[in-house]
Amino acid sequence: TGMNLRPEQPAFLAHAASVQSDLSNGTTVAFGTEVFDINGDFNNSTNTFTAPVTGKYVLGFSLRLASIDIDASRIWIQINTSNRNYVTDMFSTDADAFNADLDYWSVSGQVLADMESGDTATIVFYQDVYGTSTPQSRFYGYLCV
């Protein structure tokens, strides 16, 4: 029969509220606008999702990157959780992957993460993120099991 969802089932969707430029390595991406946050588990001040109960969570992101330098040899985004980090490469170790600087490029990733109550998740990356009132850079998650 299907999974019985409860009204307090953890689920959120947030998007970048503004352009974030010249970020240093290991910077947490800011998702200042919550579209929805059932159960109030996403903190848009710290850009952190905190698991309210132990379970398996689908976590994902989609980022619109801007002003990508042709000389970059590797760009990656991580979904960092309390238990482990999940890496999504945009491209790797090929400085000739593109023949010019890129104005825009999108990258996305998703993972099924094992989280315990109180564990946290953030999105961390190494290039400019484009954000406006339209949700072109997003972070989402929900409890699935």
mmCIF file of N, CA and C in Angstrom:
data_model
loop_
_atom_site.group_PDB
_atom_site.id
_atom_site.type_symbol
_atom_site.label_atom_id
_atom_site.label_comp_id
_atom_site.label_asym_id
_atom_site.label_seq_id
_atom_site.Cartn_x
_atom_site.Cartn_y
_atom_site.Cartn_z
ATOM 1 N N THR A 1 0.842 -1.195 0.000
ATOM 2 C CA THR A 1 0.000 0.000 0.000
ATOM 3 C C THR A 1 0.865 1.228 0.000
ATOM 4 N N GLY A 2 1.163 2.102 0.282
ATOM 5 C CA GLY A 2 2.070 3.231 0.213
ATOM 6 C C GLY A 2 2.464 3.689 1.590
ATOM 7 N N MET A 3 3.366 4.570 1.631
ATOM 8 C CA MET A 3 3.838 5.117 2.895
ATOM 9 C C MET A 3 2.813 6.112 3.421
ATOM 10 N N ASN A 4 2.501 6.028 4.691
ATOM 11 C CA ASN A 4 1.567 6.965 5.299
ATOM 12 C C ASN A 4 2.321 8.212 5.733
ATOM 13 N N LEU A 5 2.058 9.324 5.069
ATOM 14 C CA LEU A 5 2.705 10.585 5.415
ATOM 15 C C LEU A 5 1.904 11.289 6.498
ATOM 16 N N ARG A 6 2.617 11.949 7.378
ATOM 17 C CA ARG A 6 1.997 12.699 8.456
ATOM 18 C C ARG A 6 2.110 14.191 8.152
ATOM 19 N N PRO A 7 1.231 14.992 8.706
ATOM 20 C CA PRO A 7 1.314 16.436 8.445
ATOM 21 C C PRO A 7 2.654 17.047 8.861
ATOM 22 N N GLU A 8 3.336 16.458 9.858
ATOM 23 C CA GLU A 8 4.617 16.990 10.319
ATOM 24 C C GLU A 8 5.808 16.325 9.626
ATOM 25 N N GLN A 9 5.558 15.572 8.553
ATOM 26 C CA GLN A 9 6.625 14.903 7.803
ATOM 27 C C GLN A 9 7.667 15.939 7.378
ATOM 28 N N PRO A 10 8.946 15.771 7.756
ATOM 29 C CA PRO A 10 9.968 16.757 7.409
ATOM 30 C C PRO A 10 10.129 16.901 5.890
ATOM 31 N N ALA A 11 10.053 18.123 5.418
ATOM 32 C CA ALA A 11 10.282 18.438 4.006
ATOM 33 C C ALA A 11 10.517 19.931 3.890
ATOM 34 N N PHE A 12 11.474 20.324 3.019
ATOM 35 C CA PHE A 12 11.736 21.747 2.831
ATOM 36 C C PHE A 12 12.219 21.997 1.412
ATOM 37 N N LEU A 13 12.058 23.233 0.972
ATOM 38 C CA LEU A 13 12.618 23.736 -0.280
ATOM 39 C C LEU A 13 12.988 25.186 -0.042
ATOM 40 N N ALA A 14 14.239 25.521 -0.323
ATOM 41 C CA ALA A 14 14.707 26.895 -0.169
ATOM 42 C C ALA A 14 15.496 27.269 -1.411
ATOM 43 N N HIS A 15 15.566 28.572 -1.706
ATOM 44 C CA HIS A 15 16.384 29.003 -2.832
ATOM 45 C C HIS A 15 17.193 30.238 -2.472
ATOM 46 N N ALA A 16 18.247 30.452 -3.264
ATOM 47 C CA ALA A 16 19.113 31.614 -3.046
ATOM 48 C C ALA A 16 18.317 32.888 -3.278
ATOM 49 N N ALA A 17 18.500 33.850 -2.404
ATOM 50 C CA ALA A 17 17.755 35.105 -2.491
ATOM 51 C C ALA A 17 18.539 36.189 -3.220
ATOM 52 N N SER A 18 19.841 35.985 -3.404
ATOM 53 C CA SER A 18 20.675 36.995 -4.054
ATOM 54 C C SER A 18 21.918 36.332 -4.635
ATOM 55 N N VAL A 19 22.641 37.075 -5.458
ATOM 56 C CA VAL A 19 23.885 36.578 -6.044
ATOM 57 C C VAL A 19 24.937 36.484 -4.943
ATOM 58 N N GLN A 20 25.705 35.397 -4.945
ATOM 59 C CA GLN A 20 26.803 35.205 -4.001
ATOM 60 C C GLN A 20 28.077 35.120 -4.828
ATOM 61 N N SER A 21 28.969 36.088 -4.671
ATOM 62 C CA SER A 21 30.141 36.183 -5.541
ATOM 63 C C SER A 21 31.442 35.997 -4.783
ATOM 64 N N ASP A 22 32.460 35.551 -5.516
ATOM 65 C CA ASP A 22 33.823 35.447 -5.011
ATOM 66 C C ASP A 22 33.904 34.710 -3.683
ATOM 67 N N LEU A 23 33.257 33.575 -3.613
ATOM 68 C CA LEU A 23 33.260 32.792 -2.385
ATOM 69 C C LEU A 23 34.558 32.009 -2.265
ATOM 70 N N SER A 24 35.053 31.894 -1.052
ATOM 71 C CA SER A 24 36.282 31.127 -0.828
ATOM 72 C C SER A 24 35.943 29.643 -0.725
ATOM 73 N N ASN A 25 36.965 28.800 -0.867
ATOM 74 C CA ASN A 25 36.771 27.359 -0.793
ATOM 75 C C ASN A 25 36.106 26.971 0.521
ATOM 76 N N GLY A 26 35.132 26.081 0.438
ATOM 77 C CA GLY A 26 34.457 25.584 1.629
ATOM 78 C C GLY A 26 33.352 26.464 2.143
ATOM 79 N N THR A 27 32.913 27.438 1.359
ATOM 80 C CA THR A 27 31.840 28.333 1.792
ATOM 81 C C THR A 27 30.484 27.635 1.681
ATOM 82 N N THR A 28 29.677 27.770 2.709
ATOM 83 C CA THR A 28 28.319 27.238 2.684
ATOM 84 C C THR A 28 27.451 28.145 1.828
ATOM 85 N N VAL A 29 26.696 27.544 0.906
ATOM 86 C CA VAL A 29 25.808 28.302 0.029
ATOM 87 C C VAL A 29 24.632 28.828 0.844
ATOM 88 N N ALA A 30 24.260 30.082 0.605
ATOM 89 C CA ALA A 30 23.143 30.714 1.316
ATOM 90 C C ALA A 30 21.845 30.515 0.533
ATOM 91 N N PHE A 31 20.841 29.988 1.215
ATOM 92 C CA PHE A 31 19.505 29.814 0.656
ATOM 93 C C PHE A 31 18.550 30.611 1.529
ATOM 94 N N GLY A 32 18.429 31.908 1.236
ATOM 95 C CA GLY A 32 17.730 32.836 2.113
ATOM 96 C C GLY A 32 16.226 32.822 2.031
ATOM 97 N N THR A 33 15.650 32.206 1.004
ATOM 98 C CA THR A 33 14.203 32.213 0.840
ATOM 99 C C THR A 33 13.654 30.800 0.959
ATOM 100 N N GLU A 34 12.786 30.598 1.931
ATOM 101 C CA GLU A 34 12.123 29.307 2.076
ATOM 102 C C GLU A 34 10.838 29.317 1.264
ATOM 103 N N VAL A 35 10.668 28.333 0.390
ATOM 104 C CA VAL A 35 9.421 28.170 -0.341
ATOM 105 C C VAL A 35 8.421 27.456 0.555
ATOM 106 N N PHE A 36 8.877 26.393 1.212
ATOM 107 C CA PHE A 36 8.101 25.737 2.261
ATOM 108 C C PHE A 36 9.077 25.051 3.206
ATOM 109 N N ASP A 37 8.639 24.831 4.437
ATOM 110 C CA ASP A 37 9.463 24.177 5.453
ATOM 111 C C ASP A 37 8.536 23.510 6.456
ATOM 112 N N ILE A 38 8.035 22.341 6.067
ATOM 113 C CA ILE A 38 7.144 21.593 6.950
ATOM 114 C C ILE A 38 7.953 21.152 8.164
ATOM 115 N N ASN A 39 7.473 21.447 9.326
ATOM 116 C CA ASN A 39 8.104 21.060 10.592
ATOM 117 C C ASN A 39 9.203 22.030 11.027
ATOM 118 N N GLY A 40 9.565 23.033 10.199
ATOM 119 C CA GLY A 40 10.533 24.058 10.604
ATOM 120 C C GLY A 40 11.936 23.551 10.842
ATOM 121 N N ASP A 41 12.426 22.628 9.998
ATOM 122 C CA ASP A 41 13.740 22.020 10.209
ATOM 123 C C ASP A 41 14.864 22.658 9.398
ATOM 124 N N PHE A 42 14.535 23.577 8.480
ATOM 125 C CA PHE A 42 15.561 24.283 7.719
ATOM 126 C C PHE A 42 15.722 25.680 8.295
ATOM 127 N N ASN A 43 16.965 26.055 8.616
ATOM 128 C CA ASN A 43 17.260 27.378 9.166
ATOM 129 C C ASN A 43 17.890 28.212 8.059
ATOM 130 N N ASN A 44 17.145 29.196 7.529
ATOM 131 C CA ASN A 44 17.685 29.993 6.428
ATOM 132 C C ASN A 44 18.650 31.079 6.896
ATOM 133 N N SER A 45 18.902 31.186 8.182
ATOM 134 C CA SER A 45 19.956 32.072 8.683
ATOM 135 C C SER A 45 21.309 31.372 8.657
ATOM 136 N N THR A 46 21.310 30.062 8.947
ATOM 137 C CA THR A 46 22.553 29.286 8.937
ATOM 138 C C THR A 46 22.650 28.378 7.708
ATOM 139 N N ASN A 47 21.562 28.339 6.890
ATOM 140 C CA ASN A 47 21.509 27.530 5.667
ATOM 141 C C ASN A 47 21.698 26.053 5.966
ATOM 142 N N THR A 48 21.119 25.619 7.083
ATOM 143 C CA THR A 48 21.313 24.266 7.587
ATOM 144 C C THR A 48 19.981 23.565 7.790
ATOM 145 N N PHE A 49 19.902 22.328 7.288
ATOM 146 C CA PHE A 49 18.779 21.443 7.588
ATOM 147 C C PHE A 49 19.200 20.569 8.754
ATOM 148 N N THR A 50 18.338 20.443 9.757
ATOM 149 C CA THR A 50 18.592 19.579 10.905
ATOM 150 C C THR A 50 17.519 18.496 10.937
ATOM 151 N N ALA A 51 17.946 17.248 10.874
ATOM 152 C CA ALA A 51 17.012 16.121 10.881
ATOM 153 C C ALA A 51 16.300 16.049 12.228
ATOM 154 N N PRO A 52 14.968 16.071 12.223
ATOM 155 C CA PRO A 52 14.244 16.007 13.494
ATOM 156 C C PRO A 52 14.107 14.586 14.030
ATOM 157 N N VAL A 53 14.179 13.596 13.141
ATOM 158 C CA VAL A 53 14.075 12.188 13.539
ATOM 159 C C VAL A 53 15.094 11.383 12.750
ATOM 160 N N THR A 54 15.478 10.227 13.268
ATOM 161 C CA THR A 54 16.398 9.331 12.579
ATOM 162 C C THR A 54 15.685 8.700 11.388
ATOM 163 N N GLY A 55 16.386 8.640 10.255
ATOM 164 C CA GLY A 55 15.804 8.023 9.073
ATOM 165 C C GLY A 55 16.661 8.245 7.848
ATOM 166 N N LYS A 56 16.121 7.895 6.715
ATOM 167 C CA LYS A 56 16.782 8.111 5.423
ATOM 168 C C LYS A 56 16.168 9.355 4.797
ATOM 169 N N TYR A 57 17.016 10.292 4.389
ATOM 170 C CA TYR A 57 16.561 11.565 3.841
ATOM 171 C C TYR A 57 17.079 11.727 2.422
ATOM 172 N N VAL A 58 16.218 12.136 1.528
ATOM 173 C CA VAL A 58 16.645 12.560 0.204
ATOM 174 C C VAL A 58 17.046 14.020 0.330
ATOM 175 N N LEU A 59 18.302 14.336 -0.033
ATOM 176 C CA LEU A 59 18.820 15.701 -0.007
ATOM 177 C C LEU A 59 19.315 16.032 -1.407
ATOM 178 N N GLY A 60 19.027 17.223 -1.872
ATOM 179 C CA GLY A 60 19.467 17.571 -3.207
ATOM 180 C C GLY A 60 19.644 19.064 -3.382
ATOM 181 N N PHE A 61 20.316 19.407 -4.479
ATOM 182 C CA PHE A 61 20.550 20.810 -4.796
ATOM 183 C C PHE A 61 20.587 20.974 -6.304
ATOM 184 N N SER A 62 20.359 22.195 -6.716
ATOM 185 C CA SER A 62 20.566 22.620 -8.095
ATOM 186 C C SER A 62 21.120 24.028 -8.010
ATOM 187 N N LEU A 63 22.285 24.255 -8.596
ATOM 188 C CA LEU A 63 22.928 25.570 -8.538
ATOM 189 C C LEU A 63 23.147 26.102 -9.943
ATOM 190 N N ARG A 64 22.901 27.373 -10.120
ATOM 191 C CA ARG A 64 23.273 28.054 -11.350
ATOM 192 C C ARG A 64 24.532 28.840 -11.036
ATOM 193 N N LEU A 65 25.647 28.384 -11.578
ATOM 194 C CA LEU A 65 26.934 29.020 -11.338
ATOM 195 C C LEU A 65 27.165 30.101 -12.382
ATOM 196 N N ALA A 66 27.956 31.102 -12.024
ATOM 197 C CA ALA A 66 28.210 32.228 -12.922
ATOM 198 C C ALA A 66 29.698 32.521 -12.995
ATOM 199 N N SER A 67 30.126 33.051 -14.125
ATOM 200 C CA SER A 67 31.497 33.530 -14.328
ATOM 201 C C SER A 67 32.530 32.454 -14.010
ATOM 202 N N ILE A 68 32.401 31.306 -14.643
ATOM 203 C CA ILE A 68 33.313 30.193 -14.400
ATOM 204 C C ILE A 68 34.577 30.395 -15.224
ATOM 205 N N ASP A 69 35.710 30.414 -14.555
ATOM 206 C CA ASP A 69 37.003 30.655 -15.190
ATOM 207 C C ASP A 69 37.459 29.424 -15.955
ATOM 208 N N ILE A 70 37.875 29.604 -17.190
ATOM 209 C CA ILE A 70 38.352 28.492 -18.018
ATOM 210 C C ILE A 70 39.551 27.793 -17.376
ATOM 211 N N ASP A 71 40.303 28.495 -16.538
ATOM 212 C CA ASP A 71 41.492 27.915 -15.925
ATOM 213 C C ASP A 71 41.183 27.022 -14.720
ATOM 214 N N ALA A 72 39.940 26.985 -14.286
ATOM 215 C CA ALA A 72 39.581 26.116 -13.164
ATOM 216 C C ALA A 72 39.721 24.662 -13.603
ATOM 217 N N SER A 73 40.462 23.867 -12.836
ATOM 218 C CA SER A 73 40.657 22.468 -13.209
ATOM 219 C C SER A 73 39.635 21.551 -12.554
ATOM 220 N N ARG A 74 39.026 22.011 -11.472
ATOM 221 C CA ARG A 74 38.007 21.198 -10.815
ATOM 222 C C ARG A 74 37.068 22.107 -10.039
ATOM 223 N N ILE A 75 35.792 21.897 -10.229
ATOM 224 C CA ILE A 75 34.770 22.575 -9.445
ATOM 225 C C ILE A 75 33.867 21.489 -8.890
ATOM 226 N N TRP A 76 33.605 21.520 -7.588
ATOM 227 C CA TRP A 76 32.724 20.529 -7.002
ATOM 228 C C TRP A 76 31.862 21.151 -5.928
ATOM 229 N N ILE A 77 30.742 20.505 -5.709
ATOM 230 C CA ILE A 77 29.787 20.920 -4.696
ATOM 231 C C ILE A 77 29.594 19.719 -3.782
ATOM 232 N N GLN A 78 29.504 19.966 -2.492
ATOM 233 C CA GLN A 78 29.315 18.893 -1.528
ATOM 234 C C GLN A 78 28.011 19.079 -0.774
ATOM 235 N N ILE A 79 27.304 17.982 -0.574
ATOM 236 C CA ILE A 79 26.248 17.940 0.427
ATOM 237 C C ILE A 79 26.946 17.426 1.680
ATOM 238 N N ASN A 80 27.147 18.296 2.649
ATOM 239 C CA ASN A 80 27.846 17.922 3.880
ATOM 240 C C ASN A 80 26.825 17.577 4.959
ATOM 241 N N THR A 81 26.906 16.355 5.473
ATOM 242 C CA THR A 81 26.055 15.962 6.587
ATOM 243 C C THR A 81 26.945 15.649 7.787
ATOM 244 N N SER A 82 26.327 15.454 8.927
ATOM 245 C CA SER A 82 27.084 15.133 10.132
ATOM 246 C C SER A 82 27.861 13.829 9.975
ATOM 247 N N ASN A 83 27.344 12.887 9.183
ATOM 248 C CA ASN A 83 27.973 11.568 9.047
ATOM 249 C C ASN A 83 29.011 11.503 7.935
ATOM 250 N N ARG A 84 28.782 12.218 6.813
ATOM 251 C CA ARG A 84 29.719 12.160 5.688
ATOM 252 C C ARG A 84 29.424 13.285 4.710
ATOM 253 N N ASN A 85 30.359 13.477 3.764
ATOM 254 C CA ASN A 85 30.200 14.472 2.705
ATOM 255 C C ASN A 85 29.987 13.748 1.382
ATOM 256 N N TYR A 86 29.060 14.244 0.572
ATOM 257 C CA TYR A 86 28.747 13.663 -0.727
ATOM 258 C C TYR A 86 29.173 14.663 -1.799
ATOM 259 N N VAL A 87 30.091 14.258 -2.674
ATOM 260 C CA VAL A 87 30.696 15.163 -3.653
ATOM 261 C C VAL A 87 30.024 15.008 -5.007
ATOM 262 N N THR A 88 29.722 16.140 -5.647
ATOM 263 C CA THR A 88 29.263 16.183 -7.033
ATOM 264 C C THR A 88 30.250 17.037 -7.802
ATOM 265 N N ASP A 89 30.943 16.433 -8.773
ATOM 266 C CA ASP A 89 31.883 17.171 -9.615
ATOM 267 C C ASP A 89 31.144 17.821 -10.770
ATOM 268 N N MET A 90 31.533 19.059 -11.088
ATOM 269 C CA MET A 90 31.005 19.697 -12.283
ATOM 270 C C MET A 90 31.833 19.269 -13.483
ATOM 271 N N PHE A 91 33.121 19.352 -13.344
ATOM 272 C CA PHE A 91 34.067 18.769 -14.295
ATOM 273 C C PHE A 91 35.369 18.609 -13.546
ATOM 274 N N SER A 92 36.263 17.771 -14.045
ATOM 275 C CA SER A 92 37.462 17.511 -13.266
ATOM 276 C C SER A 92 38.717 17.423 -14.122
ATOM 277 N N THR A 93 39.783 17.929 -13.603
ATOM 278 C CA THR A 93 41.176 17.814 -14.057
ATOM 279 C C THR A 93 41.418 18.050 -15.546
ATOM 280 N N ASP A 94 40.538 18.759 -16.219
ATOM 281 C CA ASP A 94 40.751 19.062 -17.633
ATOM 282 C C ASP A 94 40.579 20.559 -17.838
ATOM 283 N N ALA A 95 41.700 21.291 -17.821
ATOM 284 C CA ALA A 95 41.641 22.742 -17.979
ATOM 285 C C ALA A 95 41.131 23.140 -19.359
ATOM 286 N N ASP A 96 41.094 22.201 -20.300
ATOM 287 C CA ASP A 96 40.590 22.482 -21.636
ATOM 288 C C ASP A 96 39.169 21.975 -21.835
ATOM 289 N N ALA A 97 38.455 21.719 -20.750
ATOM 290 C CA ALA A 97 37.099 21.196 -20.866
ATOM 291 C C ALA A 97 36.195 22.169 -21.625
ATOM 292 N N PHE A 98 36.475 23.446 -21.524
ATOM 293 C CA PHE A 98 35.733 24.467 -22.249
ATOM 294 C C PHE A 98 36.740 25.363 -22.948
ATOM 295 N N ASN A 99 36.347 25.986 -24.040
ATOM 296 C CA ASN A 99 37.304 26.791 -24.787
ATOM 297 C C ASN A 99 37.230 28.279 -24.455
ATOM 298 N N ALA A 100 36.436 28.650 -23.469
ATOM 299 C CA ALA A 100 36.341 30.045 -23.032
ATOM 300 C C ALA A 100 35.721 30.065 -21.639
ATOM 301 N N ASP A 101 35.833 31.210 -20.950
ATOM 302 C CA ASP A 101 35.147 31.361 -19.674
ATOM 303 C C ASP A 101 33.647 31.184 -19.906
ATOM 304 N N LEU A 102 32.957 30.578 -18.948
ATOM 305 C CA LEU A 102 31.521 30.348 -19.080
ATOM 306 C C LEU A 102 30.743 31.416 -18.338
ATOM 307 N N ASP A 103 29.732 31.982 -18.978
ATOM 308 C CA ASP A 103 28.864 32.939 -18.303
ATOM 309 C C ASP A 103 28.031 32.242 -17.236
ATOM 310 N N TYR A 104 27.413 31.108 -17.590
ATOM 311 C CA TYR A 104 26.555 30.371 -16.673
ATOM 312 C C TYR A 104 26.706 28.878 -16.917
ATOM 313 N N TRP A 105 26.512 28.114 -15.855
ATOM 314 C CA TRP A 105 26.505 26.662 -15.956
ATOM 315 C C TRP A 105 25.712 26.132 -14.768
ATOM 316 N N SER A 106 24.892 25.127 -14.990
ATOM 317 C CA SER A 106 24.097 24.549 -13.906
ATOM 318 C C SER A 106 24.664 23.201 -13.495
ATOM 319 N N VAL A 107 24.573 22.912 -12.230
ATOM 320 C CA VAL A 107 25.011 21.632 -11.686
ATOM 321 C C VAL A 107 24.013 21.221 -10.607
ATOM 322 N N SER A 108 23.736 19.926 -10.528
ATOM 323 C CA SER A 108 22.805 19.444 -9.514
ATOM 324 C C SER A 108 23.288 18.109 -8.973
ATOM 325 N N GLY A 109 22.805 17.754 -7.818
ATOM 326 C CA GLY A 109 23.159 16.485 -7.196
ATOM 327 C C GLY A 109 22.103 16.085 -6.196
ATOM 328 N N GLN A 110 22.036 14.800 -5.923
ATOM 329 C CA GLN A 110 21.062 14.278 -4.976
ATOM 330 C C GLN A 110 21.645 13.049 -4.296
ATOM 331 N N VAL A 111 21.244 12.822 -3.065
ATOM 332 C CA VAL A 111 21.751 11.682 -2.314
ATOM 333 C C VAL A 111 20.668 11.179 -1.370
ATOM 334 N N LEU A 112 20.712 9.904 -1.060
ATOM 335 C CA LEU A 112 19.888 9.330 -0.008
ATOM 336 C C LEU A 112 20.803 9.195 1.202
ATOM 337 N N ALA A 113 20.599 10.050 2.196
ATOM 338 C CA ALA A 113 21.508 10.138 3.338
ATOM 339 C C ALA A 113 20.895 9.510 4.585
ATOM 340 N N ASP A 114 21.703 8.769 5.304
ATOM 341 C CA ASP A 114 21.333 8.194 6.587
ATOM 342 C C ASP A 114 21.597 9.253 7.649
ATOM 343 N N MET A 115 20.544 9.760 8.277
ATOM 344 C CA MET A 115 20.696 10.820 9.268
ATOM 345 C C MET A 115 20.036 10.419 10.570
ATOM 346 N N GLU A 116 20.676 10.784 11.675
ATOM 347 C CA GLU A 116 20.110 10.581 12.991
ATOM 348 C C GLU A 116 19.494 11.884 13.464
ATOM 349 N N SER A 117 18.594 11.807 14.399
ATOM 350 C CA SER A 117 17.964 12.998 14.949
ATOM 351 C C SER A 117 19.039 13.973 15.412
ATOM 352 N N GLY A 118 18.973 15.226 14.943
ATOM 353 C CA GLY A 118 19.955 16.249 15.306
ATOM 354 C C GLY A 118 21.092 16.394 14.318
ATOM 355 N N ASP A 119 21.263 15.437 13.391
ATOM 356 C CA ASP A 119 22.281 15.576 12.341
ATOM 357 C C ASP A 119 21.923 16.745 11.435
ATOM 358 N N THR A 120 22.944 17.334 10.825
ATOM 359 C CA THR A 120 22.720 18.507 9.984
ATOM 360 C C THR A 120 23.202 18.263 8.557
ATOM 361 N N ALA A 121 22.711 19.112 7.636
ATOM 362 C CA ALA A 121 23.128 19.057 6.238
ATOM 363 C C ALA A 121 23.228 20.473 5.684
ATOM 364 N N THR A 122 24.284 20.723 4.908
ATOM 365 C CA THR A 122 24.484 22.002 4.230
ATOM 366 C C THR A 122 25.019 21.718 2.824
ATOM 367 N N ILE A 123 24.989 22.742 1.982
ATOM 368 C CA ILE A 123 25.569 22.671 0.637
ATOM 369 C C ILE A 123 26.809 23.558 0.627
ATOM 370 N N VAL A 124 27.950 22.993 0.202
ATOM 371 C CA VAL A 124 29.221 23.719 0.194
ATOM 372 C C VAL A 124 29.797 23.642 -1.214
ATOM 373 N N PHE A 125 30.399 24.741 -1.689
ATOM 374 C CA PHE A 125 30.888 24.745 -3.063
ATOM 375 C C PHE A 125 32.091 25.663 -3.257
ATOM 376 N N TYR A 126 32.571 25.743 -4.503
ATOM 377 C CA TYR A 126 33.813 26.435 -4.810
ATOM 378 C C TYR A 126 33.735 27.323 -6.047
ATOM 379 N N GLN A 127 32.631 28.024 -6.276
ATOM 380 C CA GLN A 127 32.479 28.956 -7.403
ATOM 381 C C GLN A 127 31.314 29.889 -7.118
ATOM 382 N N ASP A 128 31.070 30.899 -7.967
ATOM 383 C CA ASP A 128 29.959 31.839 -7.762
ATOM 384 C C ASP A 128 28.613 31.137 -7.945
ATOM 385 N N VAL A 129 27.621 31.527 -7.126
ATOM 386 C CA VAL A 129 26.258 31.009 -7.231
ATOM 387 C C VAL A 129 25.348 32.146 -7.641
ATOM 388 N N TYR A 130 24.468 31.875 -8.592
ATOM 389 C CA TYR A 130 23.530 32.876 -9.076
ATOM 390 C C TYR A 130 22.197 32.698 -8.377
ATOM 391 N N GLY A 131 21.673 33.755 -7.791
ATOM 392 C CA GLY A 131 20.376 33.685 -7.138
ATOM 393 C C GLY A 131 19.619 34.976 -7.299
ATOM 394 N N THR A 132 18.346 34.879 -7.537
ATOM 395 C CA THR A 132 17.469 36.044 -7.658
ATOM 396 C C THR A 132 16.150 35.688 -7.014
ATOM 397 N N SER A 133 15.127 36.476 -7.308
ATOM 398 C CA SER A 133 13.799 36.151 -6.789
ATOM 399 C C SER A 133 13.245 34.889 -7.447
ATOM 400 N N THR A 134 13.812 34.485 -8.582
ATOM 401 C CA THR A 134 13.415 33.209 -9.172
ATOM 402 C C THR A 134 14.335 32.128 -8.626
ATOM 403 N N PRO A 135 13.809 30.951 -8.326
ATOM 404 C CA PRO A 135 14.598 29.923 -7.633
ATOM 405 C C PRO A 135 15.530 29.157 -8.568
ATOM 406 N N GLN A 136 16.611 29.791 -9.000
ATOM 407 C CA GLN A 136 17.550 29.139 -9.900
ATOM 408 C C GLN A 136 18.612 28.349 -9.153
ATOM 409 N N SER A 137 18.800 28.599 -7.875
ATOM 410 C CA SER A 137 19.694 27.806 -7.026
ATOM 411 C C SER A 137 18.878 27.321 -5.842
ATOM 412 N N ARG A 138 18.774 25.986 -5.693
ATOM 413 C CA ARG A 138 17.852 25.414 -4.710
ATOM 414 C C ARG A 138 18.534 24.368 -3.833
ATOM 415 N N PHE A 139 17.984 24.178 -2.643
ATOM 416 C CA PHE A 139 18.376 23.118 -1.719
ATOM 417 C C PHE A 139 17.075 22.527 -1.202
ATOM 418 N N TYR A 140 16.963 21.200 -1.182
ATOM 419 C CA TYR A 140 15.725 20.589 -0.736
ATOM 420 C C TYR A 140 16.021 19.283 -0.010
ATOM 421 N N GLY A 141 15.030 18.812 0.723
ATOM 422 C CA GLY A 141 15.161 17.547 1.403
ATOM 423 C C GLY A 141 13.849 17.088 1.980
ATOM 424 N N TYR A 142 13.738 15.778 2.190
ATOM 425 C CA TYR A 142 12.559 15.226 2.838
ATOM 426 C C TYR A 142 12.881 13.858 3.412
ATOM 427 N N LEU A 143 12.154 13.495 4.448
ATOM 428 C CA LEU A 143 12.283 12.177 5.065
ATOM 429 C C LEU A 143 11.534 11.179 4.197
ATOM 430 N N CYS A 144 12.217 10.136 3.748
ATOM 431 C CA CYS A 144 11.542 9.160 2.882
ATOM 432 C C CYS A 144 11.342 7.817 3.559
ATOM 433 N N VAL A 145 12.152 7.456 4.523
ATOM 434 C CA VAL A 145 12.010 6.170 5.229
ATOM 435 C C VAL A 145 12.325 6.379 6.687
#
